[in-house]
Coordinates of C-alpha atoms and ligand atoms in Angstrom, one line a residue:
M17 CA 78.4 21.9 -82.3
N18 CA 77.6 20.7 -85.2
S19 CA 76.1 21.3 -88.2
S20 CA 76.6 20.5 -91.7
T21 CA 79.0 21.0 -94.3
D22 CA 77.7 23.1 -97.4
I23 CA 80.0 23.5 -99.5
A24 CA 81.6 20.1 -100.7
G25 CA 80.9 20.4 -105.3
S26 CA 78.9 17.8 -107.2
T27 CA 80.7 15.7 -109.2
S28 CA 83.4 16.4 -111.5
A29 CA 86.4 15.1 -113.0
H30 CA 89.6 16.1 -113.0
R31 CA 92.0 13.9 -115.7
G32 CA 96.8 14.4 -114.9
A33 CA 99.1 12.7 -113.5
I34 CA 98.1 11.8 -110.1
L35 CA 100.6 10.0 -107.8
Y36 CA 99.5 9.3 -103.8
F37 CA 100.5 6.2 -101.5
V38 CA 99.4 3.6 -99.2
S39 CA 102.8 2.8 -97.5
D40 CA 106.1 3.5 -96.7
P41 CA 108.7 3.7 -99.1
G42 CA 110.8 4.0 -96.5
S43 CA 114.9 4.3 -98.1
R44 CA 114.3 1.1 -100.5
D45 CA 111.3 2.4 -102.9
D46 CA 108.9 0.2 -102.6
P47 CA 106.8 0.3 -105.3
D48 CA 103.7 -1.2 -103.5
S49 CA 103.9 1.6 -101.4
Y50 CA 103.3 3.7 -104.5
V51 CA 100.3 4.7 -107.0
F52 CA 101.4 6.9 -110.6
H53 CA 98.9 6.4 -112.8
Q54 CA 100.6 8.9 -116.1
D55 CA 97.2 10.2 -117.7
G56 CA 94.8 8.4 -114.7
V57 CA 91.0 10.2 -113.4
L58 CA 90.4 11.3 -110.5
L59 CA 86.9 11.2 -109.1
V60 CA 85.0 13.2 -106.7
A61 CA 80.9 13.6 -105.7
N62 CA 80.3 15.6 -102.9
G63 CA 83.8 16.6 -101.8
L64 CA 85.0 13.4 -101.5
V65 CA 87.1 11.0 -103.5
A66 CA 84.7 9.1 -105.6
A67 CA 86.8 6.6 -108.4
V68 CA 90.5 6.7 -109.1
G69 CA 92.4 5.4 -111.7
P70 CA 94.0 5.0 -115.7
A71 CA 92.2 7.7 -117.9
D72 CA 92.2 5.4 -120.7
S73 CA 89.8 3.1 -118.5
L74 CA 88.2 5.2 -116.1
L75 CA 86.9 8.2 -118.6
P76 CA 84.6 5.4 -120.9
T77 CA 82.5 4.2 -117.2
L78 CA 81.6 8.8 -116.3
P79 CA 78.1 9.2 -116.9
A80 CA 78.3 12.7 -120.1
N81 CA 77.4 15.0 -118.0
V82 CA 80.6 15.5 -115.5
P83 CA 83.2 17.5 -116.6
V84 CA 86.2 17.1 -116.8
V85 CA 88.8 19.9 -115.5
H86 CA 92.5 18.6 -117.1
H87 CA 95.3 19.2 -116.5
P88 CA 97.6 18.6 -119.0
D89 CA 101.0 18.6 -117.9
G90 CA 99.9 19.3 -113.8
I91 CA 100.6 16.0 -111.2
L92 CA 97.4 15.8 -108.7
M93 CA 98.3 14.5 -105.3
P94 CA 96.5 15.1 -102.1
G95 CA 97.5 17.7 -99.9
F96 CA 99.8 18.5 -97.9
I97 CA 100.1 18.5 -94.8
D98 CA 101.6 20.1 -91.4
T99 CA 102.1 18.8 -88.6
H100 CA 103.4 21.6 -86.7
I101 CA 103.2 25.2 -87.1
H102 CA 102.1 28.5 -85.5
Y103 CA 99.4 30.6 -87.0
P104 CA 100.3 34.3 -84.4
Q105 CA 103.9 34.1 -85.5
T106 CA 102.8 34.7 -89.6
D107 CA 104.0 38.8 -88.9
V108 CA 107.3 37.4 -87.9
I109 CA 108.1 34.7 -89.9
G110 CA 111.8 35.7 -90.4
S111 CA 113.2 37.4 -87.6
G112 CA 116.6 37.2 -86.3
G113 CA 117.2 36.0 -83.0
R114 CA 120.9 33.7 -81.9
N115 CA 118.9 30.4 -81.0
L116 CA 115.1 29.4 -80.0
L117 CA 115.0 31.2 -76.0
E118 CA 116.5 34.7 -77.4
W119 CA 113.4 34.5 -80.7
L120 CA 110.8 33.7 -78.7
E121 CA 111.5 36.4 -76.3
N122 CA 112.8 38.8 -78.7
H123 CA 110.1 38.0 -81.4
T124 CA 108.0 36.1 -80.8
F125 CA 106.3 36.8 -77.2
P126 CA 105.2 40.8 -78.1
A127 CA 103.6 39.1 -81.2
E128 CA 101.8 36.7 -79.5
R129 CA 99.8 39.0 -77.3
E130 CA 98.2 41.1 -80.2
F131 CA 95.8 37.8 -79.9
A132 CA 94.4 39.5 -77.1
A133 CA 91.8 41.2 -79.6
A134 CA 88.9 38.7 -81.7
A135 CA 89.5 41.7 -84.6
H136 CA 93.4 41.1 -84.5
A137 CA 93.0 37.6 -84.8
R138 CA 90.4 37.0 -87.4
E139 CA 92.4 39.0 -90.1
V140 CA 96.1 37.1 -89.3
A141 CA 93.8 34.1 -89.1
G142 CA 92.6 34.6 -93.1
F143 CA 95.6 35.4 -93.3
F144 CA 97.6 32.3 -92.5
L145 CA 94.4 29.6 -93.8
D146 CA 94.6 31.7 -97.5
E147 CA 98.6 31.3 -97.9
L148 CA 97.8 27.6 -96.7
A149 CA 95.9 27.1 -99.2
R150 CA 98.7 29.2 -101.1
N151 CA 101.1 27.0 -100.9
G152 CA 99.1 23.0 -100.9
T153 CA 98.2 22.9 -97.8
T154 CA 94.5 22.0 -96.8
T155 CA 95.1 20.5 -93.7
A156 CA 97.4 21.9 -90.2
L157 CA 98.5 20.9 -86.6
V158 CA 98.3 24.3 -85.3
F159 CA 99.4 26.3 -82.0
C160 CA 97.5 29.8 -81.0
T161 CA 98.3 31.3 -78.2
V162 CA 97.7 31.8 -74.4
H163 CA 94.0 33.7 -76.0
R164 CA 91.2 32.1 -76.4
A165 CA 90.1 34.2 -78.6
S166 CA 93.4 33.4 -81.2
V167 CA 90.8 30.0 -81.1
E168 CA 87.6 30.4 -81.8
A169 CA 88.6 33.3 -84.6
F170 CA 91.0 30.8 -85.5
F171 CA 88.4 27.8 -86.0
E172 CA 85.0 29.9 -87.6
Q173 CA 88.0 31.0 -90.2
A174 CA 89.0 27.3 -90.6
R175 CA 85.1 26.6 -90.7
A176 CA 84.4 29.0 -92.6
R177 CA 86.6 27.7 -95.1
G178 CA 85.7 24.1 -95.2
M179 CA 89.1 22.6 -93.9
R180 CA 90.2 20.3 -92.4
M181 CA 92.0 21.6 -89.2
I182 CA 93.3 20.6 -85.5
A183 CA 94.3 23.8 -83.3
G184 CA 95.0 24.5 -79.5
K185 CA 94.6 27.1 -76.7
V186 CA 98.6 27.8 -75.7
L187 CA 99.1 26.5 -71.8
M188 CA 101.6 28.5 -69.5
D189 CA 101.6 29.3 -66.2
R190 CA 105.1 31.0 -66.3
N191 CA 108.5 31.5 -67.9
C192 CA 106.9 33.8 -70.3
P193 CA 105.6 37.6 -70.0
E194 CA 102.8 38.0 -67.8
Y195 CA 100.9 39.5 -70.2
L196 CA 100.9 36.0 -72.1
R197 CA 101.0 33.9 -68.6
D198 CA 97.3 31.5 -68.0
T199 CA 96.9 29.9 -64.2
P200 CA 96.6 26.0 -64.8
H201 CA 92.7 26.5 -63.6
E202 CA 92.3 28.8 -66.3
G203 CA 93.5 26.9 -69.0
E204 CA 91.9 23.7 -67.2
R205 CA 89.0 25.6 -67.7
D206 CA 89.1 27.6 -71.2
S207 CA 90.8 24.3 -73.1
R208 CA 87.9 22.1 -71.7
E209 CA 85.4 25.2 -72.5
L210 CA 86.4 25.2 -76.5
L211 CA 87.3 21.2 -77.3
E212 CA 83.5 20.7 -75.9
K213 CA 82.8 23.7 -78.2
W214 CA 85.0 22.8 -81.5
H215 CA 86.6 19.0 -81.3
G216 CA 84.4 17.3 -83.7
C217 CA 82.9 20.5 -85.5
D218 CA 82.6 19.5 -89.3
R219 CA 86.1 19.4 -89.6
L220 CA 87.2 20.8 -85.9
H221 CA 90.5 18.7 -83.6
Y222 CA 90.7 20.3 -81.6
A223 CA 94.9 19.7 -79.5
I224 CA 95.4 20.2 -76.1
T225 CA 98.1 22.1 -76.7
P226 CA 100.8 23.2 -73.1
R227 CA 103.9 25.3 -75.4
F228 CA 107.1 23.5 -73.6
A229 CA 107.7 21.8 -70.4
A230 CA 110.0 25.5 -70.3
T231 CA 106.2 27.5 -69.8
S232 CA 103.8 25.3 -67.5
S233 CA 104.2 24.5 -63.7
P234 CA 103.6 20.2 -63.0
E235 CA 100.5 21.7 -61.7
Q236 CA 99.6 22.3 -64.9
L237 CA 100.5 20.1 -67.2
A238 CA 99.0 17.5 -64.4
S239 CA 96.3 19.5 -66.0
A240 CA 97.2 18.8 -69.2
G241 CA 97.5 15.5 -68.3
R242 CA 93.3 15.2 -66.9
L243 CA 92.1 16.8 -70.4
A244 CA 94.3 14.2 -71.6
R245 CA 92.3 11.7 -69.4
D246 CA 88.8 12.7 -70.0
F247 CA 89.4 13.5 -74.2
P248 CA 90.6 10.0 -75.3
D249 CA 90.5 11.3 -78.3
A250 CA 91.7 14.8 -79.0
F251 CA 95.3 15.6 -80.4
I252 CA 98.0 16.6 -77.7
H253 CA 100.6 19.5 -78.6
S254 CA 103.9 20.0 -78.1
H255 CA 107.1 20.6 -78.1
V256 CA 110.5 18.8 -77.1
A257 CA 114.2 18.7 -77.1
E258 CA 114.6 21.0 -79.4
N259 CA 117.9 23.1 -78.5
R260 CA 120.6 22.1 -76.3
D261 CA 119.8 24.5 -74.0
E262 CA 116.7 24.5 -73.3
V263 CA 116.5 20.2 -72.3
S264 CA 119.3 21.9 -69.7
W265 CA 116.3 24.6 -68.4
V266 CA 114.3 21.5 -68.9
R267 CA 116.6 19.6 -66.7
Q268 CA 116.9 22.2 -64.2
L269 CA 113.2 22.8 -63.8
Y270 CA 112.1 18.4 -63.6
P271 CA 115.3 17.3 -61.5
D272 CA 113.4 14.1 -60.8
A273 CA 112.3 13.2 -64.6
R274 CA 114.6 11.4 -66.3
S275 CA 115.4 13.2 -69.7
Y276 CA 112.6 16.0 -71.2
L277 CA 110.5 14.1 -73.0
D278 CA 109.7 11.4 -70.0
V279 CA 108.8 15.3 -68.0
Y280 CA 105.3 15.0 -71.0
D281 CA 105.8 11.4 -69.5
Q282 CA 105.4 11.1 -66.1
H283 CA 102.2 14.1 -67.3
G284 CA 100.3 10.9 -69.3
L285 CA 100.7 13.7 -72.5
L286 CA 102.0 10.2 -74.9
R287 CA 100.1 8.3 -76.1
D288 CA 98.9 7.8 -80.0
R289 CA 97.6 11.8 -81.4
A290 CA 100.4 13.4 -79.3
V291 CA 102.3 15.7 -81.7
Y292 CA 105.7 16.5 -80.4
A293 CA 107.5 19.3 -82.4
H294 CA 111.5 19.1 -83.1
C295 CA 112.6 15.9 -80.8
I296 CA 115.8 16.8 -81.6
H297 CA 118.0 16.5 -79.2
L298 CA 116.3 13.2 -77.7
D299 CA 118.6 9.9 -76.7
R300 CA 117.4 6.0 -77.6
T301 CA 115.5 5.8 -74.9
D302 CA 113.0 8.2 -76.1
R303 CA 113.2 7.3 -78.9
E304 CA 111.9 4.1 -78.4
R305 CA 109.4 5.8 -75.0
M306 CA 107.7 7.2 -78.4
A307 CA 108.3 4.3 -80.9
Q308 CA 106.3 2.2 -77.5
S309 CA 103.6 5.1 -76.9
R310 CA 102.9 5.6 -80.7
A311 CA 103.4 9.6 -80.4
G312 CA 104.6 11.1 -83.2
A313 CA 107.5 13.8 -84.3
A314 CA 107.4 16.5 -86.2
F315 CA 110.6 17.3 -87.7
C316 CA 111.1 21.0 -88.8
P317 CA 113.8 20.9 -90.8
S318 CA 114.0 24.8 -92.1
S319 CA 113.3 25.6 -88.6
N320 CA 115.5 24.0 -87.1
L321 CA 117.7 25.4 -89.8
F322 CA 116.6 29.3 -89.4
L323 CA 117.3 29.3 -84.8
G324 CA 120.7 27.1 -85.4
S325 CA 118.6 24.0 -83.5
G326 CA 120.3 20.9 -84.5
L327 CA 120.0 18.3 -86.5
F328 CA 117.0 16.1 -86.7
D329 CA 118.2 12.2 -86.4
I330 CA 116.1 10.3 -89.6
Q331 CA 118.0 7.4 -89.0
A332 CA 118.0 6.9 -85.4
A333 CA 114.1 7.8 -85.7
D334 CA 114.4 5.3 -87.9
S335 CA 115.6 2.4 -86.5
A336 CA 113.7 2.0 -83.0
G337 CA 110.1 2.6 -84.8
M338 CA 109.5 6.2 -84.0
R339 CA 106.7 8.0 -86.0
F340 CA 107.9 11.4 -87.7
S341 CA 106.3 13.5 -90.7
I342 CA 107.3 16.8 -91.4
A343 CA 106.9 20.4 -90.6
T344 CA 107.8 23.9 -91.3
D345 CA 107.7 24.8 -87.6
V346 CA 106.7 29.0 -88.6
G347 CA 107.0 31.3 -87.6
G348 CA 110.7 29.6 -87.0
G349 CA 110.7 28.1 -90.2
N350 CA 110.6 30.8 -92.5
H351 CA 108.3 29.4 -95.2
F352 CA 104.8 28.0 -96.0
S353 CA 106.0 25.7 -98.1
M354 CA 106.0 21.9 -97.3
L355 CA 108.5 21.9 -101.0
R356 CA 110.7 23.8 -99.7
T357 CA 110.4 21.9 -96.2
L358 CA 111.5 18.0 -98.2
G359 CA 114.2 20.1 -100.3
D360 CA 115.7 21.2 -96.4
A361 CA 114.6 18.3 -94.8
Y362 CA 116.8 16.1 -98.1
K363 CA 119.9 18.5 -96.8
V364 CA 119.4 17.3 -93.3
A365 CA 119.7 13.7 -94.7
Q366 CA 122.8 14.3 -96.3
M367 CA 124.1 16.6 -93.2
G368 CA 123.7 13.3 -91.3
Q369 CA 125.0 11.4 -94.0
H370 CA 121.9 9.9 -95.0
T371 CA 118.9 10.2 -97.6
L372 CA 115.9 11.4 -97.5
P373 CA 115.0 9.5 -100.7
P374 CA 112.1 11.6 -103.0
L375 CA 109.5 9.1 -103.0
R376 CA 109.1 9.4 -98.6
A377 CA 109.7 12.6 -98.8
F378 CA 106.1 13.5 -100.5
Y379 CA 104.3 9.7 -98.9
L380 CA 106.2 12.0 -95.1
A381 CA 104.6 15.0 -96.4
T382 CA 100.4 13.4 -97.1
L383 CA 100.0 9.6 -96.0
G384 CA 102.6 9.2 -93.3
A385 CA 101.5 13.4 -91.7
A386 CA 97.6 11.7 -91.9
R387 CA 98.9 8.8 -90.1
I388 CA 100.2 10.2 -87.5
L389 CA 97.2 12.6 -86.9
G390 CA 95.2 8.5 -86.8
L391 CA 93.4 10.9 -89.5
E392 CA 94.0 8.2 -92.7
H393 CA 90.9 7.2 -93.8
R394 CA 89.7 11.4 -94.3
V395 CA 93.0 12.4 -95.6
G396 CA 96.7 12.2 -96.9
S397 CA 96.0 10.1 -99.4
F398 CA 93.0 8.8 -102.8
K399 CA 91.7 5.9 -101.4
V400 CA 88.3 5.9 -102.4
G401 CA 86.1 7.4 -99.4
C402 CA 88.3 9.9 -99.0
E403 CA 88.2 13.4 -98.5
A404 CA 88.8 15.2 -101.4
D405 CA 92.2 17.8 -100.3
F406 CA 93.6 17.8 -103.2
V407 CA 96.9 19.7 -105.2
V408 CA 97.7 19.7 -108.9
L409 CA 101.1 21.0 -109.1
D410 CA 102.7 22.3 -112.0
P411 CA 106.5 21.4 -112.9
G412 CA 107.0 23.6 -115.5
A413 CA 106.5 26.8 -113.1
S414 CA 109.7 28.4 -113.8
E415 CA 111.6 28.3 -116.7
L416 CA 114.7 26.7 -114.8
L417 CA 112.1 24.2 -113.6
A418 CA 111.0 23.2 -117.2
R419 CA 114.1 22.8 -117.7
R420 CA 116.1 21.7 -115.2
M421 CA 112.2 18.8 -115.3
A422 CA 112.5 18.4 -118.7
R423 CA 116.1 16.0 -118.0
A424 CA 114.2 14.4 -116.3
R425 CA 113.8 10.5 -117.1
T426 CA 112.4 9.2 -113.6
L427 CA 109.4 9.6 -111.3
T428 CA 111.6 9.5 -107.8
D429 CA 114.0 12.2 -110.8
K430 CA 111.0 14.5 -111.1
L431 CA 109.5 14.5 -107.8
L432 CA 113.4 14.7 -107.1
V433 CA 113.8 18.1 -108.8
L434 CA 110.1 19.1 -107.2
M435 CA 111.5 19.4 -102.8
S436 CA 114.8 20.8 -104.1
L437 CA 113.8 23.3 -106.6
G438 CA 110.3 24.1 -105.5
D439 CA 108.1 25.9 -103.2
D440 CA 104.8 28.2 -103.6
R441 CA 105.0 28.9 -107.9
V442 CA 104.4 25.4 -107.9
I443 CA 100.7 24.7 -106.3
G444 CA 98.8 25.4 -109.5
H445 CA 95.8 24.6 -108.2
T446 CA 94.3 23.7 -104.3
Y447 CA 90.9 22.1 -103.6
V448 CA 89.0 21.6 -100.6
L449 CA 86.2 18.7 -101.0
G450 CA 86.5 19.4 -104.2
R451 CA 86.0 23.0 -104.2
E452 CA 89.0 24.9 -105.9
V453 CA 91.0 26.9 -102.9
H454 CA 93.0 28.3 -104.7
A455 CA 94.3 28.4 -108.8
T456 CA 97.9 30.3 -110.1
S457 CA 96.6 32.4 -112.7
A458 CA 99.7 31.3 -115.1
V459 CA 97.6 28.1 -115.1
P460 CA 93.8 28.3 -117.1
T461 CA 92.1 24.3 -116.1
Ligands
GUN3 N1 110.2 26.0 -78.3 C1 108.5 26.1 -77.5 N2 107.8 28.2 -78.1 C2 108.4 27.7 -79.1 C3 107.8 28.5 -80.5 O1 107.0 28.9 -80.5 N3 108.3 28.0 -81.5 C4 109.5 26.8 -81.7 N4 110.3 26.9 -82.7 N5 109.7 26.3 -80.9 C5 109.3 26.7 -79.4
ZN4 ZN1 106.7 25.2 -83.2

């Protein structure tokens, strides 16, 4: 399927503070890693970034008929990228459980059962995508359910909104309720057909999605490996080493593997564009293998705290050269906000006697995530030619935020305040391909 996107707006300019990254600021706030204009202009033409720079030099060059939208107190940034989230768990977000495996059984699996019905899937997918936009997230790597209908509905809704989205049908053929099982044959056939239909259609991409090693037989992981080999530019999306009981269970199910991660490796599922959620209970060999294979980790701090799974080790990831990004993992994560997720990531780092500098946090939620997904030439920054998916943050969105922000003197302090006090109220506007898809009523342009 291929049709051109007709929602790209014409030319417009947005004026306000502008921040985007060109590389990883690391732990030392590398000053060459980002571009900041206190009073900047982002010029958007046909849905793409046409120019970016300081207002005093760029504004005089614009033709008189280009509308300039002024966000006097706003901060423009690339839209956030959430590298691990489950749309079918939207309606069970915030459900309690002693741990991951109980939570899956009691809340997640029954909720996912409903996605056999296309109408239900469509309604939830539409709500989910609008909720992402309300939270400033413009691209996400998304789990659907085992049902084909859940994938069709998701891609249809994402396409209608013109959003760059990655998703796939869950593969699971054992250790889950009968009503959610496929077979290796059905899973491979359905994935292949969905991939051929949707991968590369407008702004959509397909992810081969074995849920986790515990719910796939060796035959099914072999079929996922075949798909990965046949479609080298498809994404791979799964979970690994989230919870200690899960790790022991996988060790029993795959006794010949060196580790949980090695199960995926043995089936050809570690490579560029493969994203593994959690990566908490890994050892040094695993982390080095992640680095060498160029697979990415999705650090899900809010979910890891909510489900009590453990603390992702940023320092160990860095010293092994393992690439990671940050994700909400809704519904294990208890909110859709990437700002709150960054705030939780900061706290998790503190618990590990480490610091997550605010510049690096915002890098991980934008360009860092785009790089893990291999989409850095399209989204995640304001490089000329990138797609104009962006947010306008309102640093005065609440009274408390405004009071605290009044004392913030430096950019890093402002960013720390945004990620430690901010939430969806801070997202003044969200734009997709230059078109406004969300605006709070409190922030007129
Ligand atoms: N592991 C396997 N399935 C899931 C899921 O749906 N959520 C989380 N957080 N972990 C998982
Ligand atoms: Zn998950």
